[in-house]
Tab-separated table of C-alpha atoms in Angstrom:
chain	number	residue	atom	x	y	z
A	1	MET	CA	-12.415	7.783	14.918
A	2	ASN	CA	-15.965	8.697	15.262
A	3	TRP	CA	-18.903	7.784	18.279
A	4	GLU	CA	-20.586	5.411	15.003
A	5	GLU	CA	-17.123	3.800	14.936
A	6	TYR	CA	-16.780	3.506	18.498
A	7	GLU	CA	-19.306	1.723	18.641
A	8	ASP	CA	-19.095	-0.475	15.407
A	9	VAL	CA	-15.093	-1.808	17.471
A	10	THR	CA	-17.298	-2.046	20.474
A	11	LYS	CA	-19.140	-3.958	19.218
A	12	TYR	CA	-16.707	-5.638	17.531
A	13	ILE	CA	-14.765	-6.778	20.356
A	14	TYR	CA	-17.323	-8.194	22.576
A	15	GLU	CA	-18.481	-10.218	20.124
A	16	THR	CA	-14.900	-11.996	19.506
A	17	LEU	CA	-14.457	-12.258	23.349
A	18	GLY	CA	-17.065	-13.901	23.829
A	19	HIS	CA	-17.352	-16.251	20.963
A	20	LYS	CA	-16.757	-19.731	22.412
A	21	LYS	CA	-18.756	-18.760	25.327
A	22	GLY	CA	-22.359	-17.744	23.303
A	23	VAL	CA	-22.736	-14.777	23.253
A	24	LYS	CA	-23.927	-12.840	20.111
A	25	ILE	CA	-25.032	-9.259	19.164
A	26	VAL	CA	-28.781	-8.886	19.234
A	27	GLY	CA	-28.384	-4.883	17.696
A	28	HIS	CA	-26.541	-2.226	18.250
A	29	GLY	CA	-26.480	1.985	17.023
A	30	LYS	CA	-29.063	4.213	16.733
A	31	ASP	CA	-32.019	1.540	16.056
A	32	CYS	CA	-31.210	-1.226	18.640
A	33	LYS	CA	-34.214	-0.233	21.013
A	34	VAL	CA	-35.657	-1.952	23.948
A	35	LYS	CA	-39.168	-1.510	26.256
A	36	GLY	CA	-39.309	-0.785	29.558
A	37	THR	CA	-41.714	-2.008	31.959
A	38	SER	CA	-42.379	1.464	32.299
A	39	GLY	CA	-43.556	1.071	28.741
A	40	VAL	CA	-40.490	3.806	27.862
A	41	PHE	CA	-38.366	3.036	24.943
A	42	HIS	CA	-34.153	2.834	25.366
A	43	GLN	CA	-31.801	3.229	22.737
A	44	ILE	CA	-28.426	1.080	23.638
A	45	ASP	CA	-25.679	1.191	22.079
A	46	VAL	CA	-24.599	-2.293	21.577
A	47	LEU	CA	-26.409	-5.001	22.979
A	48	ILE	CA	-25.769	-9.021	22.898
A	49	SER	CA	-26.913	-11.752	25.290
A	50	TYR	CA	-25.164	-14.550	26.235
A	51	ASN	CA	-26.435	-18.196	27.543
A	52	ASP	CA	-24.855	-19.748	30.438
A	53	GLY	CA	-25.987	-23.342	29.896
A	54	ASP	CA	-29.439	-22.867	31.300
A	55	ASN	CA	-30.546	-19.093	30.589
A	56	ASP	CA	-30.081	-16.641	28.225
A	57	TYR	CA	-29.145	-12.965	29.924
A	58	LEU	CA	-28.862	-9.722	27.999
A	59	ILE	CA	-26.459	-7.108	28.894
A	60	ALA	CA	-26.088	-3.248	28.093
A	61	ILE	CA	-23.259	-1.330	26.450
A	62	GLU	CA	-23.040	2.314	26.718
A	63	CYS	CA	-20.320	3.337	24.770
A	64	LYS	CA	-18.908	7.138	25.334
A	65	HIS	CA	-15.915	8.466	23.115
A	66	TRP	CA	-15.617	11.407	24.935
A	67	LYS	CA	-12.550	13.467	25.353
A	68	LYS	CA	-13.430	13.585	28.642
A	69	THR	CA	-13.888	11.047	31.681
A	70	VAL	CA	-17.067	9.434	31.671
A	71	ASN	CA	-18.268	10.881	35.113
A	72	LYS	CA	-21.110	9.036	37.793
A	73	ASP	CA	-24.334	11.233	35.641
A	74	VAL	CA	-24.306	8.219	32.821
A	75	VAL	CA	-23.691	5.435	34.972
A	76	MET	CA	-26.971	6.228	37.063
A	77	LYS	CA	-28.965	6.992	33.955
A	78	LEU	CA	-27.575	3.295	32.100
A	79	VAL	CA	-29.279	1.659	35.631
A	80	CYS	CA	-31.937	3.527	35.338
A	81	VAL	CA	-32.437	2.065	31.922
A	82	ILE	CA	-31.488	-1.399	33.049
A	83	GLU	CA	-33.519	-1.862	35.959
A	84	ASP	CA	-36.999	-0.844	33.778
A	85	ALA	CA	-35.518	-3.350	30.651
A	86	ARG	CA	-34.857	-5.998	32.966
A	87	ILE	CA	-32.386	-6.282	30.929
A	88	HIS	CA	-29.622	-8.749	33.320
A	89	LYS	CA	-26.442	-6.718	33.318
A	90	GLY	CA	-24.187	-2.938	32.236
A	91	VAL	CA	-21.650	-2.158	30.697
A	92	VAL	CA	-19.419	1.377	30.468
A	93	VAL	CA	-16.966	1.436	27.654
A	94	SER	CA	-15.516	5.356	28.035
A	95	GLN	CA	-12.369	6.365	25.786
A	96	LYS	CA	-10.840	9.217	29.041
A	97	GLY	CA	-11.779	6.323	31.858
A	98	PHE	CA	-13.863	7.226	34.902
A	99	THR	CA	-14.457	9.725	37.398
A	100	LYS	CA	-14.026	8.645	41.267
A	101	ASP	CA	-17.649	9.177	41.981
A	102	ALA	CA	-18.042	6.923	38.859
A	103	ARG	CA	-16.240	4.258	39.659
A	104	LEU	CA	-17.643	3.854	43.882
A	105	PHE	CA	-21.314	4.150	41.820
A	106	ALA	CA	-20.878	0.770	39.215
A	107	LYS	CA	-19.286	-1.134	41.712
A	108	TYR	CA	-22.448	-0.352	43.889
A	109	LYS	CA	-24.640	-1.186	41.174
A	110	ASN	CA	-22.885	-3.735	39.521
A	111	ILE	CA	-21.850	-1.706	36.607
A	112	ASP	CA	-19.128	-3.318	34.724
A	113	LEU	CA	-15.792	-0.006	33.073
A	114	THR	CA	-13.878	-0.759	30.159
A	115	VAL	CA	-11.635	2.155	28.794
A	116	LEU	CA	-11.072	1.615	25.413
A	117	SER	CA	-8.682	3.926	23.855
A	118	GLU	CA	-5.790	4.727	20.937
A	119	LEU	CA	-2.869	4.419	21.232
A	120	ASP	CA	-1.192	8.280	22.631
A	121	GLU	CA	1.744	9.327	21.402
A	122	LYS	CA	3.034	8.456	24.707
A	123	ASP	CA	1.699	4.821	24.138
A	124	GLN	CA	3.094	4.502	19.970
A	125	LYS	CA	6.622	5.442	20.947
A	126	LYS	CA	6.636	2.427	23.730
A	127	GLU	CA	5.460	0.427	21.350
A	128	ALA	CA	8.385	1.383	18.549
A	129	GLN	CA	10.954	-0.052	21.100
A	130	GLU	CA	9.515	-3.227	21.035
A	131	PRO	CA	7.598	-5.864	19.589
A	132	SER	CA	4.629	-4.680	19.141
A	133	PHE	CA	1.618	-7.351	18.049
A	134	GLU	CA	3.427	-10.863	17.591
A	135	ILE	CA	1.236	-12.926	15.004
A	136	GLY	CA	3.553	-16.185	13.844
A	137	THR	CA	6.234	-17.496	12.065
A	138	LEU	CA	6.432	-17.997	8.303
A	139	ILE	CA	9.293	-21.265	6.416
A	140	VAL	CA	9.336	-19.868	2.925
A	141	MET	CA	10.819	-22.438	1.463
A	142	ASN	CA	13.510	-22.432	-1.798
A	143	LYS	CA	14.015	-24.391	-4.924
A	144	VAL	CA	15.477	-22.365	-7.025
A	145	GLU	CA	17.374	-23.275	-10.540
A	146	ARG	CA	19.167	-20.582	-12.203
A	147	SER	CA	20.738	-20.739	-15.742
A	148	ARG	CA	22.942	-18.444	-17.033
A	149	PRO	CA	24.985	-18.171	-19.933
A	150	GLU	CA	29.250	-17.407	-19.546
A	151	ILE	CA	31.546	-16.129	-22.059
A	152	LEU	CA	34.404	-17.671	-21.947
A	153	SER	CA	36.412	-16.215	-24.326
A	154	ILE	CA	36.783	-13.953	-27.181
A	155	THR	CA	39.945	-14.250	-29.746
A	156	PHE	CA	40.126	-12.632	-33.081
A	157	ASP	CA	41.650	-13.051	-35.751
A	158	PRO	CA	44.882	-12.505	-36.161
A	159	ARG	CA	44.798	-13.422	-32.633
A	160	LYS	CA	45.208	-9.600	-31.371
A	161	PRO	CA	45.393	-10.073	-27.272
A	162	GLU	CA	45.382	-6.476	-26.411
A	163	LEU	CA	41.343	-5.937	-27.989
A	164	SER	CA	40.214	-9.447	-26.400
A	165	SER	CA	40.584	-7.914	-22.768
A	166	LEU	CA	38.808	-4.852	-23.545
A	167	PRO	CA	35.258	-4.354	-22.313
A	168	PRO	CA	33.037	-5.569	-25.456
A	169	HIS	CA	29.912	-2.127	-25.209
A	170	LEU	CA	33.829	-0.688	-26.583
A	171	LEU	CA	34.435	-2.588	-29.868
A	172	ILE	CA	32.095	-2.099	-33.593
A	173	LEU	CA	32.598	-4.456	-35.863
A	174	ARG	CA	32.283	-3.115	-39.270
A	175	GLN	CA	32.064	-5.444	-42.600
A	176	LYS	CA	33.045	-4.968	-46.405
A	177	ASP	CA	30.195	-3.578	-47.319
A	178	GLY	CA	31.400	0.071	-44.056
A	179	LYS	CA	28.212	-1.576	-41.931
A	180	ASP	CA	28.845	-1.392	-37.887
A	181	THR	CA	27.270	-3.869	-35.643
A	182	PRO	CA	28.519	-3.620	-31.751
A	183	LEU	CA	29.914	-6.123	-30.344
A	184	ASN	CA	27.464	-6.492	-27.676
A	185	HIS	CA	25.318	-7.490	-30.498
A	186	TYR	CA	27.121	-10.451	-31.958
A	187	ILE	CA	27.296	-11.439	-28.446
A	188	ALA	CA	23.614	-11.242	-27.217
A	189	THR	CA	22.579	-13.494	-29.718
A	190	PHE	CA	25.888	-16.492	-28.494
A	191	LYS	CA	23.994	-16.690	-25.398
A	192	LYS	CA	20.733	-17.533	-26.196
A	193	GLN	CA	22.197	-20.089	-28.196
A	194	LEU	CA	24.012	-20.941	-24.866
A	195	HIS	CA	20.454	-21.146	-23.588
A	196	LYS	CA	19.841	-23.830	-25.217
A	197	LEU	CA	22.198	-26.332	-24.030
A	198	GLU	CA	23.285	-29.025	-22.058
A	199	ALA	CA	24.484	-27.506	-18.588
A	200	GLU	CA	28.444	-27.118	-19.035
A	201	LYS	CA	29.019	-27.952	-22.111
A	202	ILE	CA	31.200	-25.989	-24.093
A	203	LEU	CA	29.478	-24.189	-27.259
A	204	GLN	CA	32.635	-22.556	-29.573
A	205	GLU	CA	30.854	-20.542	-32.405
A	206	TYR	CA	34.010	-18.629	-35.222
A	207	TYR	CA	32.068	-14.893	-36.621
A	208	ASP	CA	33.724	-15.150	-40.726
A	209	LEU	CA	33.886	-11.040	-41.159
A	210	LYS	CA	36.180	-11.508	-44.567
A	211	GLU	CA	37.879	-8.179	-44.494
A	212	GLY	CA	35.569	-6.619	-41.964
A	213	HIS	CA	37.310	-4.034	-39.541
A	214	LEU	CA	37.502	-3.300	-35.293
A	215	ILE	CA	36.870	0.037	-33.576
A	216	ASN	CA	37.390	1.007	-30.178
A	217	LYS	CA	34.819	3.893	-29.400
A	218	ALA	CA	37.166	4.788	-26.608
A	219	THR	CA	40.839	5.232	-28.701
A	220	LYS	CA	38.785	5.219	-32.578
A	221	GLU	CA	41.485	2.690	-33.345
A	222	ILE	CA	40.802	1.075	-36.624
A	223	VAL	CA	42.492	-2.628	-36.489
A	224	PRO	CA	41.655	-4.854	-39.673
A	225	ILE	CA	41.000	-8.270	-38.757
A	226	ARG	CA	39.423	-11.242	-40.686
A	227	GLY	CA	36.377	-12.602	-38.314
A	228	PHE	CA	36.582	-13.422	-34.239
A	229	THR	CA	35.689	-16.700	-32.006
A	230	LEU	CA	33.331	-16.717	-28.574
A	231	LYS	CA	33.328	-19.580	-26.776
A	232	GLY	CA	30.989	-20.198	-23.540
A	233	LYS	CA	29.311	-22.555	-21.665
A	234	LEU	CA	25.972	-22.244	-20.099
A	235	THR	CA	25.836	-22.659	-15.994
A	236	VAL	CA	23.135	-24.120	-14.167
A	237	LYS	CA	22.766	-23.564	-10.252
A	238	ASN	CA	20.686	-24.630	-7.691
A	239	ILE	CA	20.006	-22.276	-5.256
A	240	SER	CA	18.075	-23.567	-2.331
A	241	GLY	CA	16.495	-22.955	1.000
A	242	ASN	CA	14.246	-21.674	3.956
A	243	ARG	CA	13.171	-17.915	5.125
A	244	GLN	CA	11.485	-16.906	8.549
A	245	ILE	CA	9.028	-14.682	8.405
A	246	ASP	CA	7.939	-12.964	11.892
A	247	ILE	CA	5.015	-12.023	11.066
A	248	VAL	CA	3.411	-8.381	13.616
A	249	ASP	CA	0.674	-5.928	13.428
A	250	GLU	CA	0.863	-2.540	14.736
A	251	VAL	CA	-0.611	-2.457	17.568
A	252	TRP	CA	-3.823	0.259	17.269
A	253	MET	CA	-6.242	-0.088	20.784
A	254	LYS	CA	-5.955	-0.784	24.447
A	255	MET	CA	-8.705	-1.726	26.401
A	256	LYS	CA	-8.504	-2.315	30.296
A	257	VAL	CA	-11.812	-4.031	31.880
A	258	LEU	CA	-11.948	-2.258	35.339
A	259	PHE	CA	-12.926	-4.294	38.341
A	260	GLU	CA	-11.928	-7.899	36.654
A	261	GLY	CA	-8.326	-6.038	36.297
A	262	LYS	CA	-7.669	-7.753	32.332
A	263	SER	CA	-6.236	-5.733	29.482
A	264	TYR	CA	-6.559	-6.707	25.987
A	265	THR	CA	-4.966	-5.004	23.172
A	266	ILE	CA	-6.305	-4.693	19.922
A	267	SER	CA	-4.780	-4.673	16.416
A	268	LYS	CA	-4.982	-2.468	13.163
A	269	THR	CA	-6.254	-6.515	11.117
A	270	GLY	CA	-8.555	-6.848	14.415
A	271	MET	CA	-6.629	-8.775	16.475
A	272	ILE	CA	-6.803	-9.419	19.794
A	273	LYS	CA	-5.023	-10.497	22.227
A	274	GLU	CA	-4.829	-10.751	26.716
A	275	ASP	CA	-2.344	-9.445	27.354
A	276	ARG	CA	-0.778	-11.088	30.357
A	277	LYS	CA	1.688	-8.315	32.687
C-alpha cells in the first residue's frame, strides 16, 4: 500500500463508520484545499463534515503512511491549519503510532489520534489461529433426484457362468463377418434405453450374434456363442438435505482510536467491525 491508497482507505473507513451519523466526504487527496483567514490555502488529506442536528461541522484528517512514529510537529502543524481555516476538529491517522510528545500535545489541543495499520507477521499468525472475520452463515438447501441405469446381469448363449463373472471391459464380441465390438459398447447402448424407462422397471434384451465368438482379452481365449442377454433397470434416488457454510473474511487492517479507546477490524472486502474485547 502506498500513501495515496492509505488516504483512500482512511476516507472509506470514516465515511463508512459515520454514515449513520450523517458524515459526508467534502474532499480528499491533493486537490482538497481550504482557504484560511490568513488567505493561505491548506491541503487536507481527507475533509469530512457532519451535522449534530443543529449545525454542520468540518473535520480535517491528516494521514501519515510513515515507517516511523509521528512526532509533535505534525500535530502542531494540523492545529495551525484548523485554526486558520476555522475547522472544528482535527484527526491524525498514523501507520506506526505516535511519540509521547505528540500524544500529550494532541490531548492538550483536542486533536484525535488514530493508529491504522496493516497486519504484521505477528498479527497474521494470530489471526491464522483464530476465526478471523465471521460475516454470517449461509444455509444451502439441496433437493436432487439422481437417476442411474443399473446392469443386473449379463447372460451368454449358451450359458457360461465363468464368462459372465468377468469384467465387461475384458470381453470382445466377434460377429460372423469378423467384426469385433467391445462388450462395453453394447452395454452403453443398453443403458441409454434404460434412461427412457420408468424407475425400477426391468428391461431385458437379447443380442443375436449368429455364429459369433466371445474373446477374452486377458487370456486370448475364444469361445463360440450364439448371443447374449442384458438385464437392467433405472434406479432413481432422491437426495435432499441442508448444508451450513460459515462465511469468514480475511482480516486486513487494524484501527485504534487512542483517546476514545475504540478498536476496529477491517477485512479485505471492506467489512468493518468494532472489537468488543
